[in-house]
Coordinates of C-alpha atoms and ligand atoms in Angstrom, one line a residue:
Chain A
X1 CA -25.6 5.4 -8.4
X2 CA -23.4 2.4 -8.0
X3 CA -22.8 1.2 -4.5
X4 CA -21.4 -1.8 -2.7
X5 CA -22.6 -2.6 0.8
X6 CA -20.6 -4.9 3.1
X7 CA -21.2 -6.3 6.5
X8 CA -18.0 -7.3 8.3
X9 CA -17.4 -9.0 11.7
X10 CA -15.4 -7.0 14.2
X11 CA -12.4 -9.2 14.4
X12 CA -8.7 -8.7 14.3
X13 CA -7.4 -7.5 11.0
X14 CA -10.8 -7.4 9.4
X15 CA -10.2 -3.7 8.8
X16 CA -7.7 -4.8 6.2
X17 CA -10.3 -6.7 4.3
X18 CA -12.6 -3.7 4.4
X19 CA -9.8 -1.5 3.3
X20 CA -8.8 -3.7 0.4
X21 CA -12.4 -3.8 -0.8
X22 CA -12.4 0.0 -0.8
X23 CA -9.1 0.0 -2.5
X24 CA -10.4 -2.3 -5.2
X25 CA -13.3 0.1 -5.9
X26 CA -10.8 2.9 -6.0
X27 CA -8.9 1.0 -8.7
X28 CA -12.1 0.4 -10.5
X29 CA -12.8 4.1 -10.9
X30 CA -9.2 4.8 -11.8
X31 CA -8.1 6.6 -8.7
X32 CA -4.4 7.2 -8.3
X33 CA -2.3 4.9 -6.2
X34 CA -1.7 7.6 -3.5
X35 CA -5.3 8.5 -3.2
X36 CA -6.3 4.8 -3.0
X37 CA -3.7 4.4 -0.1
X38 CA -5.2 7.4 1.6
X39 CA -8.7 6.0 1.3
X40 CA -7.4 2.6 2.6
X41 CA -5.8 4.1 5.6
X42 CA -8.9 6.2 6.5
X43 CA -11.1 3.0 6.2
X44 CA -8.7 1.2 8.5
X45 CA -8.9 3.9 11.2
X46 CA -12.7 4.2 11.0
X47 CA -13.0 0.4 11.3
X48 CA -10.7 0.0 14.3
X49 CA -12.5 2.9 16.0
X50 CA -15.8 0.9 15.6
X51 CA -14.1 -2.3 16.7
X52 CA -12.4 -0.6 19.7
X53 CA -14.7 2.0 20.9
X54 CA -18.3 1.3 19.7
X55 CA -19.2 -1.1 22.5
X56 CA -21.6 -2.6 20.0
X57 CA -23.2 -5.8 21.2
X58 CA -23.7 -7.0 17.6
X59 CA -20.0 -7.3 16.6
X60 CA -20.5 -6.1 13.0
X61 CA -19.6 -3.1 11.0
X62 CA -21.5 -1.9 8.0
X63 CA -19.7 -0.3 5.2
X64 CA -21.2 1.3 2.1
X65 CA -19.1 2.3 -0.8
X66 CA -20.7 4.7 -3.2
X67 CA -19.3 5.8 -6.5
X68 CA -20.0 9.5 -6.9
X69 CA -20.7 11.0 -10.3
X70 CA -21.7 9.4 -13.6
X71 CA -20.8 5.8 -14.6
X72 CA -18.7 7.0 -17.5
X73 CA -17.1 9.8 -15.4
X74 CA -16.8 8.8 -11.7
X75 CA -15.9 11.7 -9.5
X76 CA -14.9 9.9 -6.4
X77 CA -15.9 7.6 -3.5
X78 CA -18.2 8.2 -0.6
X79 CA -17.6 5.7 2.1
X80 CA -19.9 5.2 5.1
X81 CA -18.8 3.1 8.1
X82 CA -21.4 2.4 10.6
X83 CA -21.6 0.6 13.9
X84 CA -24.6 0.0 16.2
X85 CA -22.6 0.9 19.3
X86 CA -23.2 3.4 22.2
X87 CA -21.9 6.4 20.3
X88 CA -19.8 9.3 21.6
X89 CA -20.1 13.0 21.8
X90 CA -18.2 14.2 18.9
X91 CA -18.0 17.7 20.3
X92 CA -16.4 16.4 23.5
X93 CA -13.7 14.5 21.6
X94 CA -11.4 17.3 20.6
X95 CA -9.9 16.7 17.2
X96 CA -7.0 18.8 18.1
X97 CA -4.3 20.4 15.9
X98 CA -0.8 18.9 15.9
X99 CA 0.2 18.0 19.4
X100 CA 3.1 19.7 21.1
X101 CA 4.5 16.6 22.6
X102 CA 4.4 13.0 21.3
X103 CA 0.8 11.9 21.9
X104 CA 0.2 8.2 21.7
X105 CA -3.5 7.7 21.2
X106 CA -6.3 9.9 19.9
X107 CA -5.0 10.2 16.3
X108 CA -7.6 8.1 14.5
X109 CA -10.2 10.8 13.8
X110 CA -7.5 13.4 12.9
X111 CA -6.0 10.9 10.4
X112 CA -9.4 10.4 8.8
X113 CA -9.9 14.1 8.5
X114 CA -6.4 14.6 7.2
X115 CA -6.5 12.0 4.5
X116 CA -10.1 12.4 3.2
X117 CA -11.6 15.4 1.4
X118 CA -14.7 15.5 3.5
X119 CA -15.7 13.8 6.7
X120 CA -19.0 13.8 8.6
X121 CA -19.6 12.0 11.8
X122 CA -23.1 11.2 13.2
X123 CA -23.1 9.6 16.6
X124 CA -25.8 8.9 19.2
X125 CA -26.8 6.2 21.5
X126 CA -27.8 4.0 18.5
X127 CA -24.3 4.0 17.1
X128 CA -21.9 5.9 15.0
X129 CA -21.8 6.6 11.3
X130 CA -18.7 8.0 9.7
X131 CA -19.3 9.3 6.1
X132 CA -16.1 10.3 4.3
X133 CA -15.5 11.4 0.7
X134 CA -12.5 11.2 -1.5
X135 CA -12.5 12.8 -4.9
X136 CA -10.7 11.1 -7.7
Chain B
X1 CA -5.1 -15.5 11.7
X2 CA -2.3 -14.0 9.7
X3 CA -0.9 -11.2 7.6
X4 CA 1.8 -11.0 10.2
X5 CA 4.4 -8.3 9.9
X6 CA 7.8 -9.7 8.9
X7 CA 11.0 -8.0 10.3
X8 CA 14.6 -8.3 9.4
X9 CA 17.5 -6.6 11.1
X10 CA 20.9 -5.5 9.9
X11 CA 23.7 -4.1 12.1
X12 CA 25.6 -1.3 10.4
X13 CA 28.9 0.4 11.3
X14 CA 29.0 2.0 14.7
X15 CA 25.9 1.9 16.9
X16 CA 23.5 2.0 13.9
X17 CA 21.0 -0.8 13.1
X18 CA 18.3 -1.0 10.4
X19 CA 15.0 -2.7 11.0
X20 CA 13.2 -3.6 7.7
X21 CA 9.4 -4.1 7.9
X22 CA 7.4 -6.1 5.5
X23 CA 3.6 -5.8 5.9
X24 CA 0.9 -4.2 8.0
X25 CA 2.0 -2.3 11.1
X26 CA -0.9 -2.9 13.5
X27 CA -1.0 -3.4 17.2
X28 CA 0.9 -6.7 17.1
X29 CA 3.3 -5.4 14.4
X30 CA 4.1 -2.4 16.5
X31 CA 4.8 -4.6 19.5
X32 CA 7.0 -6.8 17.5
X33 CA 9.0 -3.8 16.3
X34 CA 9.3 -2.6 19.9
X35 CA 10.6 -6.0 21.0
X36 CA 13.3 -6.0 18.3
X37 CA 14.2 -2.3 19.0
X38 CA 14.6 -2.9 22.7
X39 CA 16.9 -5.9 22.0
X40 CA 19.0 -3.7 19.7
X41 CA 19.2 -1.0 22.4
X42 CA 20.2 -3.6 25.0
X43 CA 23.0 -4.8 22.7
X44 CA 24.4 -1.2 22.5
X45 CA 22.7 0.3 19.4
X46 CA 21.8 3.9 19.9
X47 CA 20.7 4.8 16.4
X48 CA 17.9 2.8 14.8
X49 CA 16.5 3.2 11.3
X50 CA 13.1 1.8 10.4
X51 CA 13.0 1.1 6.7
X52 CA 9.4 0.9 5.7
X53 CA 9.8 0.2 2.0
X54 CA 7.7 -3.0 2.1
X55 CA 5.0 -1.6 4.4
X56 CA 2.1 -0.1 2.5
X57 CA -0.4 0.3 5.3
X58 CA -0.2 1.1 9.0
X59 CA -2.7 1.9 11.7
X60 CA -2.6 4.5 14.5
X61 CA -2.4 1.9 17.2
X62 CA 0.7 0.4 15.6
X63 CA 2.2 3.8 15.2
X64 CA 1.5 4.7 18.8
X65 CA 3.8 1.9 19.8
X66 CA 6.5 3.4 17.5
X67 CA 6.0 6.6 19.4
X68 CA 6.9 4.7 22.6
X69 CA 10.1 3.6 21.0
X70 CA 10.9 7.3 20.1
X71 CA 10.3 8.3 23.7
X72 CA 12.6 5.6 24.9
X73 CA 15.3 6.7 22.5
X74 CA 15.0 10.3 23.6
X75 CA 15.6 9.1 27.2
X76 CA 18.8 7.3 26.4
X77 CA 20.0 10.0 24.1
X78 CA 19.6 7.8 21.0
X79 CA 17.8 8.4 17.8
X80 CA 15.1 6.6 15.8
X81 CA 14.7 7.6 12.2
X82 CA 12.5 6.3 9.3
X83 CA 13.1 5.9 5.6
X84 CA 11.3 4.8 2.4
X85 CA 7.8 5.7 3.4
X86 CA 4.9 5.7 1.0
X87 CA 3.5 9.3 0.5
X88 CA 0.4 8.3 2.5
X89 CA 2.4 6.9 5.4
X90 CA 4.5 10.0 5.5
X91 CA 1.3 12.1 5.5
X92 CA 0.0 10.0 8.4
X93 CA 3.2 10.5 10.4
X94 CA 2.9 14.2 9.8
X95 CA -0.7 14.3 10.9
X96 CA 0.3 12.3 14.1
X97 CA 3.0 14.9 14.8
X98 CA 5.6 12.2 14.7
X99 CA 7.9 14.0 12.3
X100 CA 8.7 16.5 15.1
X101 CA 10.5 13.8 17.1
X102 CA 11.9 11.5 14.4
X103 CA 13.6 12.3 11.2
X104 CA 12.2 10.9 7.9
X105 CA 14.5 10.2 5.0
X106 CA 13.6 9.4 1.4
X107 CA 15.9 6.4 1.2
X108 CA 18.3 4.3 3.3
X109 CA 21.5 5.8 1.9
X110 CA 20.5 9.3 2.8
X111 CA 19.3 8.1 6.2
X112 CA 22.5 6.3 7.0
X113 CA 24.8 9.2 6.0
X114 CA 22.8 11.4 8.3
X115 CA 22.6 9.0 11.2
X116 CA 26.1 7.6 11.0
Chain C
X1 CA -18.7 -18.3 12.3
X2 CA -17.2 -15.3 10.7
X3 CA -18.8 -14.0 7.6
X4 CA -18.8 -11.0 5.2
X5 CA -21.7 -10.2 3.1
X6 CA -21.6 -7.9 0.1
X7 CA -24.1 -6.5 -2.3
X8 CA -22.6 -5.5 -5.7
X9 CA -24.1 -3.8 -8.7
X10 CA -24.0 -5.8 -11.9
X11 CA -21.7 -3.5 -13.9
X12 CA -18.7 -4.0 -16.0
X13 CA -15.6 -5.2 -14.1
X14 CA -17.4 -5.3 -10.7
X15 CA -16.6 -9.0 -10.7
X16 CA -13.0 -7.9 -10.1
X17 CA -13.9 -6.0 -6.9
X18 CA -15.9 -9.0 -5.7
X19 CA -12.9 -11.2 -6.5
X20 CA -10.4 -8.9 -4.7
X21 CA -12.6 -8.9 -1.6
X22 CA -12.7 -12.7 -1.6
X23 CA -8.9 -12.7 -2.2
X24 CA -8.4 -10.3 0.8
X25 CA -10.3 -12.7 3.0
X26 CA -8.2 -15.6 1.7
X27 CA -5.1 -13.6 2.7
X28 CA -6.7 -13.0 6.1
X29 CA -6.9 -16.7 6.8
X30 CA -3.5 -17.4 5.4
X31 CA -4.4 -19.2 2.2
X32 CA -1.6 -19.8 -0.3
X33 CA -1.2 -17.4 -3.2
X34 CA -2.2 -20.1 -5.8
X35 CA -5.4 -21.1 -3.9
X36 CA -6.3 -17.4 -3.5
X37 CA -5.9 -17.0 -7.3
X38 CA -8.2 -20.0 -7.8
X39 CA -10.8 -18.6 -5.5
X40 CA -10.5 -15.2 -7.3
X41 CA -11.0 -16.8 -10.7
X42 CA -14.0 -18.8 -9.6
X43 CA -15.6 -15.7 -8.1
X44 CA -15.1 -13.8 -11.4
X45 CA -16.8 -16.6 -13.3
X46 CA -19.7 -16.9 -10.9
X47 CA -20.2 -13.1 -11.0
X48 CA -20.1 -12.8 -14.8
X49 CA -22.6 -15.6 -15.1
X50 CA -24.9 -13.7 -12.9
X51 CA -24.3 -10.5 -14.8
X52 CA -24.7 -12.1 -18.2
X53 CA -27.3 -14.8 -17.8
X54 CA -29.4 -14.2 -14.7
X55 CA -31.8 -11.8 -16.4
X56 CA -32.3 -10.3 -13.0
X57 CA -34.4 -7.1 -12.9
X58 CA -32.6 -5.9 -9.8
X59 CA -29.1 -5.6 -11.2
X60 CA -27.4 -6.8 -8.0
X61 CA -25.4 -9.7 -6.9
X62 CA -25.2 -10.9 -3.3
X63 CA -22.0 -12.5 -2.1
X64 CA -21.4 -14.1 1.2
X65 CA -17.9 -15.0 2.3
X66 CA -17.8 -17.5 5.2
X67 CA -14.7 -18.6 7.1
X68 CA -15.0 -22.3 7.8
X69 CA -13.5 -23.8 11.0
X70 CA -12.4 -22.1 14.2
X71 CA -11.1 -18.5 14.4
X72 CA -7.7 -19.7 15.5
X73 CA -7.6 -22.4 12.9
X74 CA -9.6 -21.5 9.8
X75 CA -10.2 -24.4 7.4
X76 CA -11.2 -22.6 4.3
X77 CA -13.7 -20.3 2.7
X78 CA -17.3 -21.0 1.6
X79 CA -18.4 -18.5 -1.0
X80 CA -22.0 -17.9 -2.0
X81 CA -22.9 -15.9 -5.0
X82 CA -26.6 -15.2 -5.5
X83 CA -28.7 -13.4 -8.1
X84 CA -32.5 -12.9 -8.2
X85 CA -32.7 -13.8 -11.8
X86 CA -34.8 -16.3 -13.8
X87 CA -32.6 -19.3 -13.1
X88 CA -31.7 -22.2 -15.4
X89 CA -32.0 -25.9 -15.4
X90 CA -28.7 -27.0 -14.1
X91 CA -29.3 -30.6 -15.4
X92 CA -29.9 -29.3 -18.9
X93 CA -26.7 -27.3 -19.1
X94 CA -24.2 -30.1 -19.6
X95 CA -21.0 -29.5 -17.7
X96 CA -19.1 -31.5 -20.1
X97 CA -15.6 -33.0 -20.0
X98 CA -12.8 -31.5 -22.0
X99 CA -14.1 -30.7 -25.4
X100 CA -12.7 -32.3 -28.5
X101 CA -12.6 -29.1 -30.5
X102 CA -11.9 -25.6 -29.4
X103 CA -15.2 -24.5 -27.8
X104 CA -15.6 -20.8 -27.2
X105 CA -18.3 -20.4 -24.6
X106 CA -19.7 -22.6 -22.0
X107 CA -16.6 -22.9 -19.8
X108 CA -17.6 -20.8 -16.8
X109 CA -19.3 -23.6 -14.8
X110 CA -16.5 -26.0 -15.6
X111 CA -13.9 -23.6 -14.5
X112 CA -15.7 -23.0 -11.2
X113 CA -15.9 -26.8 -10.7
X114 CA -12.3 -27.3 -11.7
X115 CA -10.9 -24.6 -9.4
X116 CA -12.9 -25.1 -6.3
X117 CA -13.0 -28.1 -3.9
X118 CA -16.8 -28.3 -3.8
X119 CA -19.6 -26.5 -5.8
X120 CA -23.3 -26.6 -5.3
X121 CA -25.7 -24.8 -7.6
X122 CA -29.3 -24.1 -6.7
X123 CA -31.4 -22.5 -9.4
X124 CA -35.0 -21.9 -9.9
X125 CA -37.3 -19.1 -11.1
X126 CA -36.4 -17.0 -8.1
X127 CA -32.8 -16.9 -9.1
X128 CA -29.5 -18.8 -8.8
X129 CA -27.2 -19.4 -5.9
X130 CA -23.7 -20.8 -6.4
X131 CA -22.1 -22.1 -3.2
X132 CA -18.5 -23.0 -3.5
X133 CA -15.9 -24.1 -1.0
X134 CA -12.1 -23.9 -1.0
X135 CA -10.1 -25.5 1.7
X136 CA -7.0 -23.8 2.9
Chain D
X1 CA -14.2 2.9 -16.0
X2 CA -10.8 1.4 -16.0
X3 CA -8.4 -1.4 -15.1
X4 CA -7.7 -1.5 -18.8
X5 CA -5.4 -4.2 -20.1
X6 CA -2.1 -2.8 -21.3
X7 CA -0.3 -4.4 -24.3
X8 CA 3.2 -4.1 -25.7
X9 CA 4.4 -5.8 -28.8
X10 CA 7.9 -6.8 -29.9
X11 CA 8.9 -8.2 -33.2
X12 CA 11.5 -10.9 -33.0
X13 CA 13.6 -12.5 -35.7
X14 CA 11.7 -14.2 -38.5
X15 CA 8.0 -14.1 -38.4
X16 CA 7.7 -14.2 -34.6
X17 CA 6.2 -11.5 -32.5
X18 CA 5.6 -11.3 -28.8
X19 CA 2.5 -9.6 -27.2
X20 CA 3.0 -8.7 -23.5
X21 CA -0.2 -8.4 -21.5
X22 CA -0.4 -6.4 -18.3
X23 CA -3.7 -6.7 -16.4
X24 CA -7.1 -8.3 -16.5
X25 CA -8.0 -10.2 -19.7
X26 CA -11.8 -9.7 -19.9
X27 CA -14.0 -9.2 -22.9
X28 CA -12.5 -5.9 -23.8
X29 CA -9.0 -7.1 -23.1
X30 CA -9.4 -10.2 -25.3
X31 CA -10.7 -8.0 -28.1
X32 CA -7.8 -5.7 -27.8
X33 CA -5.4 -8.6 -28.0
X34 CA -7.3 -9.9 -31.1
X35 CA -7.0 -6.5 -32.7
X36 CA -3.2 -6.4 -32.2
X37 CA -2.8 -10.1 -33.2
X38 CA -4.7 -9.5 -36.5
X39 CA -2.5 -6.5 -37.3
X40 CA 0.6 -8.6 -36.7
X41 CA -0.8 -11.4 -38.9
X42 CA -1.5 -8.8 -41.6
X43 CA 2.1 -7.5 -41.4
X44 CA 3.4 -11.1 -42.1
X45 CA 3.8 -12.6 -38.6
X46 CA 2.8 -16.2 -38.5
X47 CA 4.0 -17.1 -35.0
X48 CA 2.6 -15.2 -32.1
X49 CA 3.6 -15.6 -28.5
X50 CA 1.4 -14.2 -25.7
X51 CA 3.6 -13.4 -22.6
X52 CA 1.1 -13.3 -19.7
X53 CA 3.7 -12.6 -16.9
X54 CA 1.9 -9.5 -15.8
X55 CA -1.6 -10.9 -16.0
X56 CA -2.9 -12.4 -12.7
X57 CA -6.5 -12.9 -13.7
X58 CA -8.5 -13.7 -16.7
X59 CA -12.1 -14.5 -17.4
X60 CA -13.6 -17.1 -19.7
X61 CA -15.1 -14.5 -22.0
X62 CA -11.7 -13.0 -22.6
X63 CA -10.2 -16.4 -23.1
X64 CA -12.9 -17.3 -25.6
X65 CA -11.6 -14.5 -27.8
X66 CA -8.1 -15.9 -27.6
X67 CA -9.6 -19.2 -28.8
X68 CA -10.8 -17.3 -31.9
X69 CA -7.2 -16.1 -32.5
X70 CA -6.0 -19.7 -32.2
X71 CA -8.6 -20.8 -34.9
X72 CA -7.5 -18.0 -37.1
X73 CA -3.9 -19.1 -36.7
X74 CA -4.7 -22.7 -37.5
X75 CA -6.4 -21.5 -40.7
X76 CA -3.4 -19.6 -41.9
X77 CA -1.0 -22.4 -40.8
X78 CA 0.5 -20.2 -38.1
X79 CA 0.9 -20.7 -34.4
X80 CA -0.1 -19.0 -31.2
X81 CA 1.7 -19.9 -28.0
X82 CA 1.6 -18.7 -24.4
X83 CA 4.3 -18.2 -21.8
X84 CA 4.7 -17.2 -18.2
X85 CA 1.3 -18.1 -16.9
X86 CA 0.4 -18.2 -13.2
X87 CA -0.4 -21.8 -12.1
X88 CA -4.1 -20.8 -11.9
X89 CA -4.3 -19.4 -15.4
X90 CA -2.5 -22.5 -16.7
X91 CA -5.1 -24.6 -14.8
X92 CA -7.9 -22.6 -16.3
X93 CA -6.5 -23.0 -19.8
X94 CA -6.3 -26.7 -19.2
X95 CA -9.9 -26.8 -18.0
X96 CA -10.9 -24.9 -21.1
X97 CA -9.1 -27.4 -23.4
X98 CA -7.1 -24.7 -24.8
X99 CA -3.8 -26.5 -24.2
X100 CA -4.7 -28.9 -27.0
X101 CA -4.5 -26.2 -29.6
X102 CA -1.8 -23.9 -28.3
X103 CA 1.5 -24.6 -26.6
X104 CA 2.3 -23.3 -23.2
X105 CA 5.9 -22.6 -22.2
X106 CA 7.2 -21.7 -18.8
X107 CA 9.2 -18.7 -19.9
X108 CA 9.8 -16.6 -23.0
X109 CA 13.2 -18.0 -23.7
X110 CA 11.9 -21.6 -24.0
X111 CA 9.0 -20.4 -26.0
X112 CA 11.1 -18.5 -28.5
X113 CA 13.5 -21.4 -29.0
X114 CA 10.6 -23.7 -29.7
X115 CA 8.7 -21.3 -32.0
X116 CA 11.7 -19.8 -33.9
Ligands
LIG1 N1 -17.2 4.3 16.4 C1 -17.0 4.9 17.6 N2 -17.8 4.6 18.7 C2 -17.7 5.2 19.9 N3 -16.7 6.1 20.2 C3 -15.8 6.4 19.2 C4 -15.9 5.9 17.9 N4 -14.9 6.4 17.2 C5 -14.3 7.3 18.0 N5 -14.8 7.3 19.2 C6 -14.4 8.1 20.4 O1 -13.5 9.1 19.9 C7 -12.2 9.0 20.6 C8 -11.1 9.5 19.7 O2 -10.9 8.5 18.6 P1 -9.6 8.5 17.8 O3 -9.3 9.9 17.3 O4 -9.8 7.5 16.7 O5 -8.4 8.1 18.8 P2 -8.2 6.7 19.6 O6 -9.0 5.7 18.8 O7 -6.8 6.5 19.6 O8 -8.8 7.0 20.9 C9 -12.1 7.6 21.0 O9 -11.3 7.4 22.1 C10 -13.6 7.3 21.4 O10 -13.9 7.8 22.6
LIG2 N1 -26.6 -17.2 -12.8 C1 -27.1 -17.7 -13.8 N2 -28.4 -17.4 -14.2 C2 -29.0 -18.0 -15.2 N3 -28.4 -18.9 -16.0 C3 -27.1 -19.3 -15.8 C4 -26.4 -18.7 -14.7 N4 -25.2 -19.2 -14.6 C5 -25.1 -20.1 -15.7 N5 -26.3 -20.1 -16.4 C6 -26.6 -20.9 -17.6 O1 -25.6 -21.9 -17.7 C7 -25.0 -21.8 -19.0 C8 -23.5 -22.2 -18.9 O2 -22.7 -21.3 -18.2 P1 -21.2 -21.3 -18.3 O3 -20.7 -22.7 -18.1 O4 -20.7 -20.3 -17.3 O5 -20.8 -20.8 -19.8 P2 -21.2 -19.5 -20.6 O6 -21.3 -18.4 -19.5 O7 -20.0 -19.3 -21.4 O8 -22.4 -19.7 -21.3 C9 -25.2 -20.4 -19.4 O9 -25.1 -20.2 -20.8 C10 -26.6 -20.1 -18.9 O10 -27.5 -20.6 -19.7

């Protein structure tokens, strides 16, 4: 299993650097431009959630990029974005359907779900881990 | 720190103006677009087109500010439309429900003939 | 001090992913296109040296990207590329001047020195660490 | 695994041919260029121009294979030249001493008028 791990500071625009690294690995496994863009956008949203909402004292995000499948025949990427913040109750935050009037915030998790093939969120008082998969 | 969004504006016939974005639409980028949009509204433009051809990535905070512009436009009976989105940005706008309040056109020509 | 740390597998073309991440951080601090390209090329050379020559059992490279200077006024990047290989005697490997006949290999270290502002190499039987700096 | 270098070839007047590279010139990329270059030599071309406009990054192993092609060209009294390098690739070629054995031109037009 090939994987890249990154530790990034929670500072303005650092989500772009995270997203470009994920994009570079997408290129590496020959993902299409559109799917790479989807991965990049999901990484941006997961990172800014960690920056904005985690309340983590240690201002760091951990990202793991895992190539799924065989070296010669990669199947996709599994991306884990982790903060050591205070967590949230995922069941309380309603990931609602399309809103009926323009809604300003609360789109991040819905975007992540919408753009990735599979998303799992594990959150407790030790922090939040978003694990998302995109097939090639 | 950088990667600042670059904006250019062009006034078209009538009360139409086009804002061209180049770069990442984040918090600051969205606010910059809003500033320019409100200036255009103040100078009598009621139809704004955002041409996103040179924007490959956005975030939901930046887009939430664009939604504020849409609301403002609805108030004054104006229109905000978008053109030249990447498939992923269009998908994101869809997920955010934004396409219900603002039209999205494939290219500037189509957009202008519909807005004008 | 802002820093990103990465652990990368030593596999074909992974130097490109490393180099793209360094390039993304260069963009982040507003480095010029040409300097970013120089950084990217130096990262490629340092990585392929680790892949090719380190003899490391653990097929991993560690990269640290450090932003020099203040947040509001970054001065440049310090990039550290480390392997846990068998090392080499840096004094024995002559980093020679321009060769007098076409020389096929042995250019990597000279390229790194030529493209970066400052380079330090620390190598012993626990591995090799290349620390290189590029001012903005 | 990918990011394969793409090559296109164009035969010009006389014994000149241009090889256009698109992508990363690594080990495999260099070997692919060598394969194409030897084919062109076999079919009677004695002057080869490598147009690197679409290559933004190279590595020293890839370039070492290009040096082999230069040696081959010197043997058969032919010439290999380069054009449209990024400043960083040109700097790297300089550091590698490659510019002593192969000419580097800013663009294809200049290169062809000098080679032809
Ligand atoms: N990493 C995180 N740490 C703590 N809370 C989070 C995290 N990610 C999301 N949340 C919670 O979930 C809510 C919804 O997030 P999201 O859908 O991204 O919308 P928004 O960020 O606009 O609020 C946030 O307001 C926050 O309460
Ligand atoms: N990370 C490393 N671990 C062990 N040896 C190294 C490392 N980097 C460089 N070397 C040694 O230094 C020599 C010169 O390296 P370099 O200048 O990059 O040229 P080349 O890679 O073409 O041999 C290598 O052949 C190797 O012996």
